[in-house]
């Protein structure tokens, strides 16, 4: 089983949309996949998958209040997928978010132990992929998901905020943790991916990040993606979109990825 986190320096990169659709693409191919929402400050997976309420959440599992089987929801059976797709949702209620923000270091140490337990259980149960949709930045919960993962996909946009922030993450977080990463640029203006502009963009990215991470690719900004209003996983509901075709290419690169420690 391979475990990977999807992380970003700041919010708004589209990492949750990418995480959900990558999980769906993998399950459609016949892989057994579990995906967890660990962005406790801004939970979103429940909206994408159309889940209104749950009796228990990832928060409860990390607090050792419930078993993992009570938290993971079987989405795959709803969409007739070739593989399994189980999703763990974070509590979207404001009070739960406030409580999560107040958690101390001791709780987060307990939480990482629970994540490792879950990873072991999923591997024993025959899952192929365990995906962690991380909170952006360097919160305790973000660091936990990175530590638990075999590698991390960093999602960034083409702007100086993300260039600078991602460079800091690679030098000051992933480097000291000795963690492998892949860098995926999302919402790229299509003109930047054509002709001389494309060559210039690739050269600039290589100059900034070569030797620090693997370049996973560039995803153009597709105007029809926001039309779904963040309420559907397009790989399941509109699989013929160009966005999904491009994301399938990205998924193939993830499957084929090799790292020095492998």
PDB file of C-alpha atoms in Angstrom:
ATOM      1  CA  UNK A   1       0.000   0.000   0.000  1.00  0.00           C
ATOM      2  CA  UNK A   2       1.191   3.510  -0.806  1.00  0.00           C
ATOM      3  CA  UNK A   3       0.233   6.400   1.435  1.00  0.00           C
ATOM      4  CA  UNK A   4       0.476   9.971   0.232  1.00  0.00           C
ATOM      5  CA  UNK A   5      -0.646  13.377   1.459  1.00  0.00           C
ATOM      6  CA  UNK A   6      -1.850  16.247  -0.693  1.00  0.00           C
ATOM      7  CA  UNK A   7      -0.583  19.481   0.794  1.00  0.00           C
ATOM      8  CA  UNK A   8      -0.065  23.132  -0.106  1.00  0.00           C
ATOM      9  CA  UNK A   9       1.577  26.205   1.337  1.00  0.00           C
ATOM     10  CA  UNK A  10      -1.734  28.075   1.447  1.00  0.00           C
ATOM     11  CA  UNK A  11      -5.396  27.459   0.723  1.00  0.00           C
ATOM     12  CA  UNK A  12      -7.134  27.964  -2.601  1.00  0.00           C
ATOM     13  CA  UNK A  13      -4.883  25.733  -4.706  1.00  0.00           C
ATOM     14  CA  UNK A  14      -7.609  23.157  -5.378  1.00  0.00           C
ATOM     15  CA  UNK A  15      -5.887  20.365  -3.455  1.00  0.00           C
ATOM     16  CA  UNK A  16      -9.128  18.906  -2.041  1.00  0.00           C
ATOM     17  CA  UNK A  17     -10.736  18.738  -5.491  1.00  0.00           C
ATOM     18  CA  UNK A  18      -7.608  17.038  -6.797  1.00  0.00           C
ATOM     19  CA  UNK A  19      -7.458  14.618  -3.852  1.00  0.00           C
ATOM     20  CA  UNK A  20     -11.082  13.518  -4.270  1.00  0.00           C
ATOM     21  CA  UNK A  21     -10.823  13.092  -8.034  1.00  0.00           C
ATOM     22  CA  UNK A  22      -7.511  11.230  -7.859  1.00  0.00           C
ATOM     23  CA  UNK A  23      -9.046   8.847  -5.315  1.00  0.00           C
ATOM     24  CA  UNK A  24     -12.036   8.289  -7.611  1.00  0.00           C
ATOM     25  CA  UNK A  25      -9.835   7.713 -10.677  1.00  0.00           C
ATOM     26  CA  UNK A  26      -7.775   5.137  -8.784  1.00  0.00           C
ATOM     27  CA  UNK A  27     -10.907   3.331  -7.571  1.00  0.00           C
ATOM     28  CA  UNK A  28     -12.351   3.313 -11.097  1.00  0.00           C
ATOM     29  CA  UNK A  29      -9.171   1.570 -12.259  1.00  0.00           C
ATOM     30  CA  UNK A  30      -9.772  -1.198  -9.728  1.00  0.00           C
ATOM     31  CA  UNK A  31      -7.586  -0.015  -6.866  1.00  0.00           C
ATOM     32  CA  UNK A  32      -8.902  -0.104  -3.303  1.00  0.00           C
ATOM     33  CA  UNK A  33      -8.592   3.441  -1.972  1.00  0.00           C
ATOM     34  CA  UNK A  34      -9.189   5.193   1.346  1.00  0.00           C
ATOM     35  CA  UNK A  35      -9.114   8.987   1.581  1.00  0.00           C
ATOM     36  CA  UNK A  36      -9.198  11.021   4.788  1.00  0.00           C
ATOM     37  CA  UNK A  37     -10.069  14.685   5.324  1.00  0.00           C
ATOM     38  CA  UNK A  38      -7.492  16.003   7.795  1.00  0.00           C
ATOM     39  CA  UNK A  39      -8.085  19.672   7.010  1.00  0.00           C
ATOM     40  CA  UNK A  40      -9.845  20.238  10.328  1.00  0.00           C
ATOM     41  CA  UNK A  41      -9.949  24.017   9.939  1.00  0.00           C
ATOM     42  CA  UNK A  42     -11.849  23.957   6.649  1.00  0.00           C
ATOM     43  CA  UNK A  43     -13.365  20.513   6.004  1.00  0.00           C
ATOM     44  CA  UNK A  44     -14.517  20.104   2.402  1.00  0.00           C
ATOM     45  CA  UNK A  45     -14.657  16.458   1.342  1.00  0.00           C
ATOM     46  CA  UNK A  46     -18.202  16.051   2.695  1.00  0.00           C
ATOM     47  CA  UNK A  47     -19.403  18.768   0.302  1.00  0.00           C
ATOM     48  CA  UNK A  48     -17.711  17.222  -2.727  1.00  0.00           C
ATOM     49  CA  UNK A  49     -19.137  13.786  -1.989  1.00  0.00           C
ATOM     50  CA  UNK A  50     -22.573  15.139  -1.044  1.00  0.00           C
ATOM     51  CA  UNK A  51     -22.567  13.841   2.538  1.00  0.00           C
ATOM     52  CA  UNK A  52     -24.743  16.062   4.743  1.00  0.00           C
ATOM     53  CA  UNK A  53     -24.187  14.675   8.243  1.00  0.00           C
ATOM     54  CA  UNK A  54     -22.369  11.826   9.948  1.00  0.00           C
ATOM     55  CA  UNK A  55     -22.695  10.312  13.398  1.00  0.00           C
ATOM     56  CA  UNK A  56     -18.909  10.325  13.830  1.00  0.00           C
ATOM     57  CA  UNK A  57     -15.923  11.889  12.130  1.00  0.00           C
ATOM     58  CA  UNK A  58     -12.165  11.606  11.708  1.00  0.00           C
ATOM     59  CA  UNK A  59     -11.850  13.909  14.720  1.00  0.00           C
ATOM     60  CA  UNK A  60     -13.508  11.219  16.864  1.00  0.00           C
ATOM     61  CA  UNK A  61     -11.213   8.474  15.587  1.00  0.00           C
ATOM     62  CA  UNK A  62      -8.094  10.525  16.291  1.00  0.00           C
ATOM     63  CA  UNK A  63      -9.415  11.134  19.822  1.00  0.00           C
ATOM     64  CA  UNK A  64      -9.802   7.341  20.232  1.00  0.00           C
ATOM     65  CA  UNK A  65     -13.571   7.605  20.669  1.00  0.00           C
ATOM     66  CA  UNK A  66     -14.577   5.352  17.756  1.00  0.00           C
ATOM     67  CA  UNK A  67     -13.153   2.599  15.545  1.00  0.00           C
ATOM     68  CA  UNK A  68     -11.923   3.266  12.022  1.00  0.00           C
ATOM     69  CA  UNK A  69     -14.782   1.196  10.613  1.00  0.00           C
ATOM     70  CA  UNK A  70     -17.254   3.678  12.118  1.00  0.00           C
ATOM     71  CA  UNK A  71     -15.588   6.643  10.431  1.00  0.00           C
ATOM     72  CA  UNK A  72     -14.960   5.383   6.907  1.00  0.00           C
ATOM     73  CA  UNK A  73     -17.924   5.660   4.525  1.00  0.00           C
ATOM     74  CA  UNK A  74     -18.192   3.295   1.552  1.00  0.00           C
ATOM     75  CA  UNK A  75     -18.654   5.598  -1.443  1.00  0.00           C
ATOM     76  CA  UNK A  76     -17.604   3.076  -4.065  1.00  0.00           C
ATOM     77  CA  UNK A  77     -20.756   0.971  -3.850  1.00  0.00           C
ATOM     78  CA  UNK A  78     -22.843   4.032  -4.774  1.00  0.00           C
ATOM     79  CA  UNK A  79     -20.992   4.573  -8.055  1.00  0.00           C
ATOM     80  CA  UNK A  80     -20.379   0.965  -9.172  1.00  0.00           C
ATOM     81  CA  UNK A  81     -16.593   1.316  -9.123  1.00  0.00           C
ATOM     82  CA  UNK A  82     -14.173  -1.492  -9.931  1.00  0.00           C
ATOM     83  CA  UNK A  83     -12.305  -0.908  -6.674  1.00  0.00           C
ATOM     84  CA  UNK A  84     -13.251   0.206  -3.191  1.00  0.00           C
ATOM     85  CA  UNK A  85     -13.525   3.890  -2.278  1.00  0.00           C
ATOM     86  CA  UNK A  86     -13.804   4.649   1.427  1.00  0.00           C
ATOM     87  CA  UNK A  87     -13.892   8.234   2.704  1.00  0.00           C
ATOM     88  CA  UNK A  88     -13.342   9.612   6.204  1.00  0.00           C
ATOM     89  CA  UNK A  89     -14.873  13.042   6.777  1.00  0.00           C
ATOM     90  CA  UNK A  90     -13.793  15.780   9.172  1.00  0.00           C
ATOM     91  CA  UNK A  91     -16.437  17.456  11.341  1.00  0.00           C
ATOM     92  CA  UNK A  92     -17.618  20.658   9.578  1.00  0.00           C
ATOM     93  CA  UNK A  93     -19.475  22.116  12.575  1.00  0.00           C
ATOM     94  CA  UNK A  94     -18.063  25.418  13.812  1.00  0.00           C
ATOM     95  CA  UNK A  95     -17.795  24.228  17.406  1.00  0.00           C
ATOM     96  CA  UNK A  96     -15.831  21.169  16.312  1.00  0.00           C
ATOM     97  CA  UNK A  97     -13.471  23.384  14.303  1.00  0.00           C
ATOM     98  CA  UNK A  98     -12.932  25.603  17.343  1.00  0.00           C
ATOM     99  CA  UNK A  99     -12.217  22.572  19.513  1.00  0.00           C
ATOM    100  CA  UNK A 100      -9.745  21.283  16.961  1.00  0.00           C
ATOM    101  CA  UNK A 101      -7.884  24.595  16.865  1.00  0.00           C
ATOM    102  CA  UNK A 102      -7.478  24.408  20.641  1.00  0.00           C
ATOM    103  CA  UNK A 103      -5.861  20.947  20.627  1.00  0.00           C
ATOM    104  CA  UNK A 104      -2.415  20.881  22.218  1.00  0.00           C
ATOM    105  CA  UNK A 105       0.766  19.106  21.212  1.00  0.00           C
ATOM    106  CA  UNK A 106      -0.047  16.092  23.384  1.00  0.00           C
ATOM    107  CA  UNK A 107      -3.300  15.508  21.500  1.00  0.00           C
ATOM    108  CA  UNK A 108      -1.548  15.773  18.143  1.00  0.00           C
ATOM    109  CA  UNK A 109       1.033  13.207  19.272  1.00  0.00           C
ATOM    110  CA  UNK A 110      -1.876  10.892  20.055  1.00  0.00           C
ATOM    111  CA  UNK A 111      -3.401  11.706  16.668  1.00  0.00           C
ATOM    112  CA  UNK A 112      -0.295  10.690  14.729  1.00  0.00           C
ATOM    113  CA  UNK A 113      -0.312   7.359  16.570  1.00  0.00           C
ATOM    114  CA  UNK A 114      -3.916   6.848  15.499  1.00  0.00           C
ATOM    115  CA  UNK A 115      -3.064   7.686  11.889  1.00  0.00           C
ATOM    116  CA  UNK A 116      -0.280   5.108  11.957  1.00  0.00           C
ATOM    117  CA  UNK A 117      -2.686   2.541  13.419  1.00  0.00           C
ATOM    118  CA  UNK A 118      -5.163   3.304  10.631  1.00  0.00           C
ATOM    119  CA  UNK A 119      -2.431   2.989   8.008  1.00  0.00           C
ATOM    120  CA  UNK A 120      -1.518  -0.463   9.340  1.00  0.00           C
ATOM    121  CA  UNK A 121      -5.146  -1.599   9.437  1.00  0.00           C
ATOM    122  CA  UNK A 122      -5.838  -0.453   5.880  1.00  0.00           C
ATOM    123  CA  UNK A 123      -2.738  -2.229   4.630  1.00  0.00           C
ATOM    124  CA  UNK A 124      -3.811  -5.460   6.356  1.00  0.00           C
ATOM    125  CA  UNK A 125      -7.260  -5.075   4.793  1.00  0.00           C
ATOM    126  CA  UNK A 126      -5.699  -5.000   1.332  1.00  0.00           C
ATOM    127  CA  UNK A 127      -6.049  -1.338   0.385  1.00  0.00           C
ATOM    128  CA  UNK A 128      -3.779  -0.130  -2.402  1.00  0.00           C
ATOM    129  CA  UNK A 129      -3.773   3.610  -1.653  1.00  0.00           C
ATOM    130  CA  UNK A 130      -4.312   5.733   1.445  1.00  0.00           C
ATOM    131  CA  UNK A 131      -4.713   9.441   0.614  1.00  0.00           C
ATOM    132  CA  UNK A 132      -4.570  12.204   3.223  1.00  0.00           C
ATOM    133  CA  UNK A 133      -6.117  15.549   2.277  1.00  0.00           C
ATOM    134  CA  UNK A 134      -4.018  17.804   4.479  1.00  0.00           C
ATOM    135  CA  UNK A 135      -4.587  21.267   5.864  1.00  0.00           C
ATOM    136  CA  UNK A 136      -2.399  23.894   4.163  1.00  0.00           C
ATOM    137  CA  UNK A 137       0.592  25.406   5.915  1.00  0.00           C
ATOM    138  CA  UNK A 138       2.570  23.975   8.816  1.00  0.00           C
ATOM    139  CA  UNK A 139      -0.031  23.195  11.460  1.00  0.00           C
ATOM    140  CA  UNK A 140       0.461  20.146  13.685  1.00  0.00           C
ATOM    141  CA  UNK A 141      -2.170  18.261  11.684  1.00  0.00           C
ATOM    142  CA  UNK A 142      -0.341  19.024   8.422  1.00  0.00           C
ATOM    143  CA  UNK A 143       2.976  17.812   9.779  1.00  0.00           C
ATOM    144  CA  UNK A 144       1.308  14.635  11.071  1.00  0.00           C
ATOM    145  CA  UNK A 145      -0.025  13.733   7.632  1.00  0.00           C
ATOM    146  CA  UNK A 146       3.374  14.366   6.058  1.00  0.00           C
ATOM    147  CA  UNK A 147       5.139  12.170   8.618  1.00  0.00           C
ATOM    148  CA  UNK A 148       2.653   9.322   8.131  1.00  0.00           C
ATOM    149  CA  UNK A 149       2.866   9.478   4.323  1.00  0.00           C
ATOM    150  CA  UNK A 150       5.342   7.730   2.052  1.00  0.00           C
ATOM    151  CA  UNK A 151       5.469  10.866  -0.085  1.00  0.00           C
ATOM    152  CA  UNK A 152       3.554  14.127  -0.478  1.00  0.00           C
ATOM    153  CA  UNK A 153       2.094  15.885  -3.490  1.00  0.00           C
ATOM    154  CA  UNK A 154       2.489  19.636  -3.052  1.00  0.00           C
ATOM    155  CA  UNK A 155      -0.124  21.613  -4.983  1.00  0.00           C
ATOM    156  CA  UNK A 156       0.756  25.169  -5.967  1.00  0.00           C
ATOM    157  CA  UNK A 157      -0.402  27.935  -8.263  1.00  0.00           C
ATOM    158  CA  UNK A 158       1.754  29.954 -10.642  1.00  0.00           C
ATOM    159  CA  UNK A 159       2.343  33.036  -8.532  1.00  0.00           C
ATOM    160  CA  UNK A 160       5.104  34.433  -6.358  1.00  0.00           C
ATOM    161  CA  UNK A 161       3.184  33.697  -3.140  1.00  0.00           C
ATOM    162  CA  UNK A 162       3.218  29.969  -3.872  1.00  0.00           C
ATOM    163  CA  UNK A 163       6.715  29.933  -5.367  1.00  0.00           C
ATOM    164  CA  UNK A 164       8.168  31.493  -2.240  1.00  0.00           C
ATOM    165  CA  UNK A 165       6.007  29.533   0.206  1.00  0.00           C
ATOM    166  CA  UNK A 166       6.615  26.189  -1.501  1.00  0.00           C
ATOM    167  CA  UNK A 167      10.368  26.809  -1.503  1.00  0.00           C
ATOM    168  CA  UNK A 168      10.213  27.408   2.253  1.00  0.00           C
ATOM    169  CA  UNK A 169       8.203  24.198   2.762  1.00  0.00           C
ATOM    170  CA  UNK A 170      10.755  22.170   0.820  1.00  0.00           C
ATOM    171  CA  UNK A 171      13.767  23.678   2.596  1.00  0.00           C
ATOM    172  CA  UNK A 172      12.408  23.981   6.123  1.00  0.00           C
ATOM    173  CA  UNK A 173       9.794  21.224   6.471  1.00  0.00           C
ATOM    174  CA  UNK A 174      10.224  18.391   3.978  1.00  0.00           C
ATOM    175  CA  UNK A 175      14.014  18.603   3.953  1.00  0.00           C
ATOM    176  CA  UNK A 176      14.506  18.190   7.720  1.00  0.00           C
ATOM    177  CA  UNK A 177      11.858  15.425   7.759  1.00  0.00           C
ATOM    178  CA  UNK A 178      13.662  13.693   4.864  1.00  0.00           C
ATOM    179  CA  UNK A 179      10.361  13.257   3.022  1.00  0.00           C
ATOM    180  CA  UNK A 180       9.903  12.704  -0.712  1.00  0.00           C
ATOM    181  CA  UNK A 181       7.662  15.099  -2.619  1.00  0.00           C
ATOM    182  CA  UNK A 182       6.109  15.740  -6.016  1.00  0.00           C
ATOM    183  CA  UNK A 183       5.136  19.237  -7.146  1.00  0.00           C
ATOM    184  CA  UNK A 184       1.913  19.799  -9.088  1.00  0.00           C
ATOM    185  CA  UNK A 185       0.932  23.214 -10.422  1.00  0.00           C
ATOM    186  CA  UNK A 186      -2.828  23.718 -10.655  1.00  0.00           C
ATOM    187  CA  UNK A 187      -5.085  26.385 -12.188  1.00  0.00           C
ATOM    188  CA  UNK A 188      -2.391  27.421 -14.655  1.00  0.00           C
ATOM    189  CA  UNK A 189      -3.434  30.065 -17.203  1.00  0.00           C
ATOM    190  CA  UNK A 190      -3.637  28.054 -20.477  1.00  0.00           C
ATOM    191  CA  UNK A 191      -1.582  30.604 -22.441  1.00  0.00           C
ATOM    192  CA  UNK A 192       1.386  29.837 -20.188  1.00  0.00           C
ATOM    193  CA  UNK A 193       1.334  26.229 -21.381  1.00  0.00           C
ATOM    194  CA  UNK A 194       1.661  27.081 -25.078  1.00  0.00           C
ATOM    195  CA  UNK A 195       4.760  27.563 -27.248  1.00  0.00           C
ATOM    196  CA  UNK A 196       7.606  29.683 -25.902  1.00  0.00           C
ATOM    197  CA  UNK A 197       5.639  30.519 -22.759  1.00  0.00           C
ATOM    198  CA  UNK A 198       5.548  26.821 -21.853  1.00  0.00           C
ATOM    199  CA  UNK A 199       9.291  26.390 -22.325  1.00  0.00           C
ATOM    200  CA  UNK A 200       9.951  29.500 -20.245  1.00  0.00           C
ATOM    201  CA  UNK A 201       7.646  28.330 -17.465  1.00  0.00           C
ATOM    202  CA  UNK A 202       9.254  24.895 -17.273  1.00  0.00           C
ATOM    203  CA  UNK A 203      12.721  26.431 -17.218  1.00  0.00           C
ATOM    204  CA  UNK A 204      11.744  28.820 -14.414  1.00  0.00           C
ATOM    205  CA  UNK A 205      10.254  26.009 -12.323  1.00  0.00           C
ATOM    206  CA  UNK A 206      13.321  23.827 -12.863  1.00  0.00           C
ATOM    207  CA  UNK A 207      15.595  26.670 -11.826  1.00  0.00           C
ATOM    208  CA  UNK A 208      13.667  27.147  -8.583  1.00  0.00           C
ATOM    209  CA  UNK A 209      12.912  23.559  -7.590  1.00  0.00           C
ATOM    210  CA  UNK A 210      15.282  21.166  -9.370  1.00  0.00           C
ATOM    211  CA  UNK A 211      16.977  18.837  -6.891  1.00  0.00           C
ATOM    212  CA  UNK A 212      14.391  19.597  -4.216  1.00  0.00           C
ATOM    213  CA  UNK A 213      11.327  17.784  -5.563  1.00  0.00           C
ATOM    214  CA  UNK A 214       9.953  15.848  -8.537  1.00  0.00           C
ATOM    215  CA  UNK A 215       7.878  17.898 -10.976  1.00  0.00           C
ATOM    216  CA  UNK A 216       4.552  16.082 -11.381  1.00  0.00           C
ATOM    217  CA  UNK A 217       3.113  18.443 -13.975  1.00  0.00           C
ATOM    218  CA  UNK A 218       0.885  21.391 -14.816  1.00  0.00           C
ATOM    219  CA  UNK A 219      -2.918  21.414 -14.789  1.00  0.00           C
ATOM    220  CA  UNK A 220      -4.543  24.226 -16.799  1.00  0.00           C
ATOM    221  CA  UNK A 221      -7.357  26.296 -15.379  1.00  0.00           C
ATOM    222  CA  UNK A 222     -10.576  24.698 -16.644  1.00  0.00           C
ATOM    223  CA  UNK A 223     -13.520  27.102 -16.435  1.00  0.00           C
ATOM    224  CA  UNK A 224     -16.080  24.277 -16.283  1.00  0.00           C
ATOM    225  CA  UNK A 225     -14.633  22.881 -13.034  1.00  0.00           C
ATOM    226  CA  UNK A 226     -15.999  25.687 -10.803  1.00  0.00           C
ATOM    227  CA  UNK A 227     -19.409  25.335 -12.487  1.00  0.00           C
ATOM    228  CA  UNK A 228     -19.953  22.290 -10.288  1.00  0.00           C
ATOM    229  CA  UNK A 229     -19.890  24.656  -7.290  1.00  0.00           C
ATOM    230  CA  UNK A 230     -17.691  22.192  -5.387  1.00  0.00           C
ATOM    231  CA  UNK A 231     -20.588  19.785  -4.944  1.00  0.00           C
ATOM    232  CA  UNK A 232     -19.491  16.847  -7.094  1.00  0.00           C
ATOM    233  CA  UNK A 233     -16.500  14.647  -7.801  1.00  0.00           C
ATOM    234  CA  UNK A 234     -16.194  15.145 -11.546  1.00  0.00           C
ATOM    235  CA  UNK A 235     -14.325  11.883 -12.128  1.00  0.00           C
ATOM    236  CA  UNK A 236     -17.532  10.157 -10.983  1.00  0.00           C
ATOM    237  CA  UNK A 237     -20.200  12.461 -12.420  1.00  0.00           C
ATOM    238  CA  UNK A 238     -18.601  13.911 -15.586  1.00  0.00           C
ATOM    239  CA  UNK A 239     -15.686  11.606 -16.459  1.00  0.00           C
ATOM    240  CA  UNK A 240     -15.386  12.837 -20.064  1.00  0.00           C
ATOM    241  CA  UNK A 241     -14.282  16.365 -19.142  1.00  0.00           C
ATOM    242  CA  UNK A 242     -10.822  17.486 -20.378  1.00  0.00           C
ATOM    243  CA  UNK A 243      -9.946  18.196 -16.727  1.00  0.00           C
ATOM    244  CA  UNK A 244     -10.423  14.524 -15.864  1.00  0.00           C
ATOM    245  CA  UNK A 245      -8.487  13.373 -18.939  1.00  0.00           C
ATOM    246  CA  UNK A 246      -5.544  15.495 -17.807  1.00  0.00           C
ATOM    247  CA  UNK A 247      -5.888  14.290 -14.232  1.00  0.00           C
ATOM    248  CA  UNK A 248      -5.791  10.668 -15.428  1.00  0.00           C
ATOM    249  CA  UNK A 249      -2.363  11.449 -16.916  1.00  0.00           C
ATOM    250  CA  UNK A 250      -1.280  12.851 -13.552  1.00  0.00           C
ATOM    251  CA  UNK A 251      -2.593   9.746 -11.761  1.00  0.00           C
ATOM    252  CA  UNK A 252      -0.547   7.511 -14.062  1.00  0.00           C
ATOM    253  CA  UNK A 253       2.584   9.474 -13.154  1.00  0.00           C
ATOM    254  CA  UNK A 254       1.786   9.051  -9.453  1.00  0.00           C
ATOM    255  CA  UNK A 255       1.425   5.290  -9.861  1.00  0.00           C
ATOM    256  CA  UNK A 256       4.727   5.085 -11.740  1.00  0.00           C
ATOM    257  CA  UNK A 257       6.622   7.396  -9.367  1.00  0.00           C
ATOM    258  CA  UNK A 258       9.791   6.074  -7.792  1.00  0.00           C
ATOM    259  CA  UNK A 259      11.763   7.599  -4.951  1.00  0.00           C
ATOM    260  CA  UNK A 260      15.301   7.003  -3.635  1.00  0.00           C
ATOM    261  CA  UNK A 261      13.991   5.109  -0.598  1.00  0.00           C
ATOM    262  CA  UNK A 262      11.751   2.734  -2.573  1.00  0.00           C
TER     263      UNK A 262
END
